[in-house]
Coordinates of C-alpha atoms and ligand atoms in Angstrom, one line a residue:
X1 CA 27.1 -19.7 7.5
X2 CA 26.5 -16.1 8.3
X3 CA 24.5 -15.4 11.5
X4 CA 21.9 -12.8 12.3
X5 CA 22.8 -12.5 15.9
X6 CA 23.0 -8.7 15.6
X7 CA 19.3 -8.7 14.7
X8 CA 18.4 -10.6 17.9
X9 CA 20.5 -8.1 19.8
X10 CA 18.7 -5.2 18.1
X11 CA 15.3 -6.8 18.9
X12 CA 16.2 -7.2 22.6
X13 CA 17.2 -3.6 22.9
X14 CA 14.0 -2.5 21.1
X15 CA 11.8 -4.6 23.3
X16 CA 13.5 -3.4 26.5
X17 CA 13.2 0.2 25.4
X18 CA 9.5 -0.1 24.8
X19 CA 8.9 -2.0 28.1
X20 CA 10.8 0.7 30.0
X21 CA 8.5 3.4 28.5
X22 CA 5.3 1.3 29.0
X23 CA 5.6 -1.9 31.1
X24 CA 2.2 -3.1 29.9
X25 CA 2.7 -2.4 26.2
X26 CA 3.4 -5.9 25.0
X27 CA 0.8 -7.5 27.3
X28 CA -1.9 -5.1 26.2
X29 CA -1.0 -5.5 22.5
X30 CA -0.9 -9.3 22.7
X31 CA -4.5 -9.5 23.8
X32 CA -5.9 -7.8 20.7
X33 CA -5.2 -5.7 17.7
X34 CA -7.7 -3.0 16.6
X35 CA -5.9 -0.9 13.9
X36 CA -8.0 1.8 12.2
X37 CA -5.8 1.7 9.1
X38 CA -4.9 -0.8 6.4
X39 CA -1.7 0.2 4.5
X40 CA -1.0 -1.2 1.1
X41 CA 2.5 0.0 0.1
X42 CA 5.6 -0.9 -1.8
X43 CA 8.0 -3.5 -0.5
X44 CA 10.8 -1.0 -0.9
X45 CA 12.9 -1.0 2.3
X46 CA 12.9 2.8 2.4
X47 CA 9.1 3.0 2.8
X48 CA 8.2 1.4 6.2
X49 CA 4.6 2.1 7.0
X50 CA 4.7 2.4 10.8
X51 CA 7.8 4.5 10.9
X52 CA 6.7 7.1 8.4
X53 CA 3.3 7.4 9.9
X54 CA 4.9 7.7 13.4
X55 CA 2.7 4.8 14.6
X56 CA 3.4 2.1 17.1
X57 CA 2.9 -1.6 16.6
X58 CA -0.9 -2.4 16.7
X59 CA -1.9 0.8 14.9
X60 CA -1.7 -0.1 11.2
X61 CA -2.4 -3.4 9.4
X62 CA 0.1 -3.7 6.6
X63 CA 0.3 -5.4 3.2
X64 CA 3.3 -4.7 0.9
X65 CA 4.3 -5.9 -2.5
X66 CA 6.4 -4.6 -5.4
X67 CA 4.9 -1.3 -6.7
X68 CA 1.9 -1.4 -4.2
X69 CA -0.5 -3.2 -6.5
X70 CA -4.0 -4.6 -5.9
X71 CA -4.5 -7.2 -8.5
X72 CA -8.0 -8.6 -8.9
X73 CA -6.8 -12.2 -8.7
X74 CA -4.1 -11.8 -6.0
X75 CA -5.6 -13.9 -3.2
X76 CA -2.9 -12.7 -0.8
X77 CA -3.8 -9.0 -1.1
X78 CA -7.5 -9.7 -1.4
X79 CA -7.5 -11.8 1.8
X80 CA -5.7 -9.0 3.6
X81 CA -8.3 -6.5 2.5
X82 CA -11.2 -8.8 3.4
X83 CA -9.8 -9.5 6.9
X84 CA -9.0 -5.8 7.5
X85 CA -12.5 -4.7 6.4
X86 CA -14.7 -7.6 7.7
X87 CA -12.9 -8.6 10.8
X88 CA -10.7 -5.8 12.0
X89 CA -13.2 -3.1 10.7
X90 CA -10.5 -0.7 9.7
X91 CA -11.9 2.8 8.9
X92 CA -9.3 3.7 6.2
X93 CA -7.4 1.9 3.5
X94 CA -4.3 3.7 2.3
X95 CA -2.6 2.8 -1.0
X96 CA 0.8 4.4 -0.9
X97 CA 3.2 4.6 -3.7
X98 CA 6.5 6.4 -3.7
X99 CA 8.3 8.6 -6.2
X100 CA 11.3 6.9 -7.9
X101 CA 9.8 3.4 -7.4
X102 CA 12.1 0.8 -8.9
X103 CA 9.1 -1.4 -9.8
X104 CA 7.5 1.4 -11.8
X105 CA 10.9 2.2 -13.4
X106 CA 11.4 -1.5 -14.4
X107 CA 7.9 -1.5 -16.0
X108 CA 9.0 1.5 -18.1
X109 CA 12.3 0.1 -19.4
X110 CA 12.9 -2.5 -22.0
X111 CA 14.9 -4.9 -19.8
X112 CA 13.8 -8.3 -18.6
X113 CA 14.0 -9.1 -14.9
X114 CA 12.7 -12.6 -14.9
X115 CA 9.5 -13.8 -13.1
X116 CA 8.7 -10.3 -11.9
X117 CA 8.1 -9.2 -15.5
X118 CA 4.7 -10.8 -15.1
X119 CA 3.9 -8.8 -12.0
X120 CA 5.1 -5.6 -13.7
X121 CA 2.9 -6.3 -16.7
X122 CA 0.0 -4.8 -14.6
X123 CA 1.9 -1.5 -14.4
X124 CA 2.3 -1.6 -18.2
X125 CA -1.5 -1.8 -18.3
X126 CA -1.7 1.4 -16.2
X127 CA 0.7 3.1 -18.7
X128 CA -1.5 2.0 -21.6
X129 CA -4.7 3.3 -19.9
X130 CA -2.9 6.7 -19.5
X131 CA -0.8 6.7 -22.6
X132 CA -1.8 10.3 -23.7
X133 CA -0.7 11.8 -20.3
X134 CA 2.4 9.7 -20.2
X135 CA 3.6 10.5 -23.7
X136 CA 3.4 14.2 -23.1
X137 CA 6.4 13.8 -20.8
X138 CA 9.9 13.0 -22.0
X139 CA 12.1 13.3 -18.8
X140 CA 12.6 9.7 -17.6
X141 CA 12.4 10.6 -13.9
X142 CA 9.2 12.6 -14.4
X143 CA 7.7 9.8 -16.4
X144 CA 8.4 7.3 -13.5
X145 CA 6.9 9.8 -11.0
X146 CA 3.8 10.4 -13.0
X147 CA 3.3 6.6 -13.4
X148 CA 3.8 6.2 -9.7
X149 CA 0.8 8.5 -9.1
X150 CA -1.3 7.0 -11.9
X151 CA -0.6 3.5 -10.5
X152 CA -1.8 4.5 -7.0
X153 CA -5.0 6.0 -8.5
X154 CA -5.6 2.7 -10.4
X155 CA -5.1 0.7 -7.2
X156 CA -7.6 2.9 -5.4
X157 CA -10.1 2.1 -8.2
X158 CA -9.2 -1.6 -7.9
X159 CA -9.8 -1.7 -4.2
X160 CA -13.1 0.2 -4.6
X161 CA -14.2 -2.6 -7.0
X162 CA -13.4 -5.5 -4.8
X163 CA -16.3 -7.6 -3.6
X164 CA -15.2 -6.8 0.0
X165 CA -15.5 -3.0 -0.5
X166 CA -18.6 -3.3 -2.6
X167 CA -20.4 -5.4 0.1
X168 CA -19.1 -3.3 2.9
X169 CA -20.4 -0.1 1.4
X170 CA -23.7 -1.8 0.5
X171 CA -24.3 -2.6 4.2
X172 CA -23.3 0.9 5.2
X173 CA -19.8 0.3 6.7
X174 CA -18.0 3.6 6.8
X175 CA -14.7 3.0 5.2
X176 CA -12.6 5.3 3.0
X177 CA -9.9 4.4 0.5
X178 CA -7.1 6.9 0.0
X179 CA -4.3 7.3 -2.6
X180 CA -1.0 8.7 -1.4
X181 CA 2.6 9.0 -2.7
X182 CA 5.6 9.2 -0.4
X183 CA 8.6 11.3 -1.3
X184 CA 11.9 9.6 -0.5
X185 CA 13.7 12.9 -0.7
X186 CA 12.0 14.6 2.2
X187 CA 9.9 11.9 3.9
X188 CA 6.6 13.7 3.2
X189 CA 3.4 12.0 2.1
X190 CA 1.3 13.6 -0.7
X191 CA -2.5 13.1 -0.8
X192 CA -3.5 12.5 -4.5
X193 CA -7.0 13.5 -3.5
X194 CA -8.7 10.5 -5.0
X195 CA -10.3 9.3 -1.8
X196 CA -13.4 7.1 -2.2
X197 CA -16.0 6.1 0.3
X198 CA -18.5 4.9 -2.2
X199 CA -18.1 2.6 -5.2
X200 CA -19.7 5.2 -7.5
X201 CA -16.3 7.0 -7.6
X202 CA -14.8 4.1 -9.5
X203 CA -17.9 2.4 -10.9
X204 CA -17.1 0.0 -13.7
X205 CA -20.1 -2.3 -13.8
X206 CA -23.1 -3.3 -11.7
X207 CA -22.5 -6.1 -9.1
X208 CA -25.4 -7.8 -7.3
Ligands
ZN1 ZN1 8.6 0.9 -5.0

């Protein structure tokens, strides 16, 4: 059996380094978390939320899945959003995709990947909603990158239509949803400028 002793060694070094810089860091953090941000990003190992935001543990509440999707029936993601909004009272929800996303690429090709094909079906829906824009582009990489952006915009709309956000905004909670894309080539985040702090931006039908 292969061991992961090197991970325990890494962990010890990391904890010692932080404790040297701030002896009370872990004690303070263990007593409460009060992040201002919920990050919904891709599971891709190259897009770690805290690292690229230059934030310490405790500063960002994180949910990640393949191709950073917010599916209306995904209780995992919906529970994270509800807890972040209702209990932690985050001020910002960030959906972050990344250019060259393998999940987006897989949704665009004709291959079968097994169970995950069902998950990627939602990306194919985003393609269908934006078929005119997508079909104007022929370069495969550009098509993936455009769909990465369109997918983020769709997820911002999905979040804005969750009961959690609808109710939060109805009671006057100040919370803004943002759509970003991360560039693996230079480490820079791009704001897609689709921020929403009111459901009217992504209104689909009246609730309540
Ligand atoms: Zn990805």
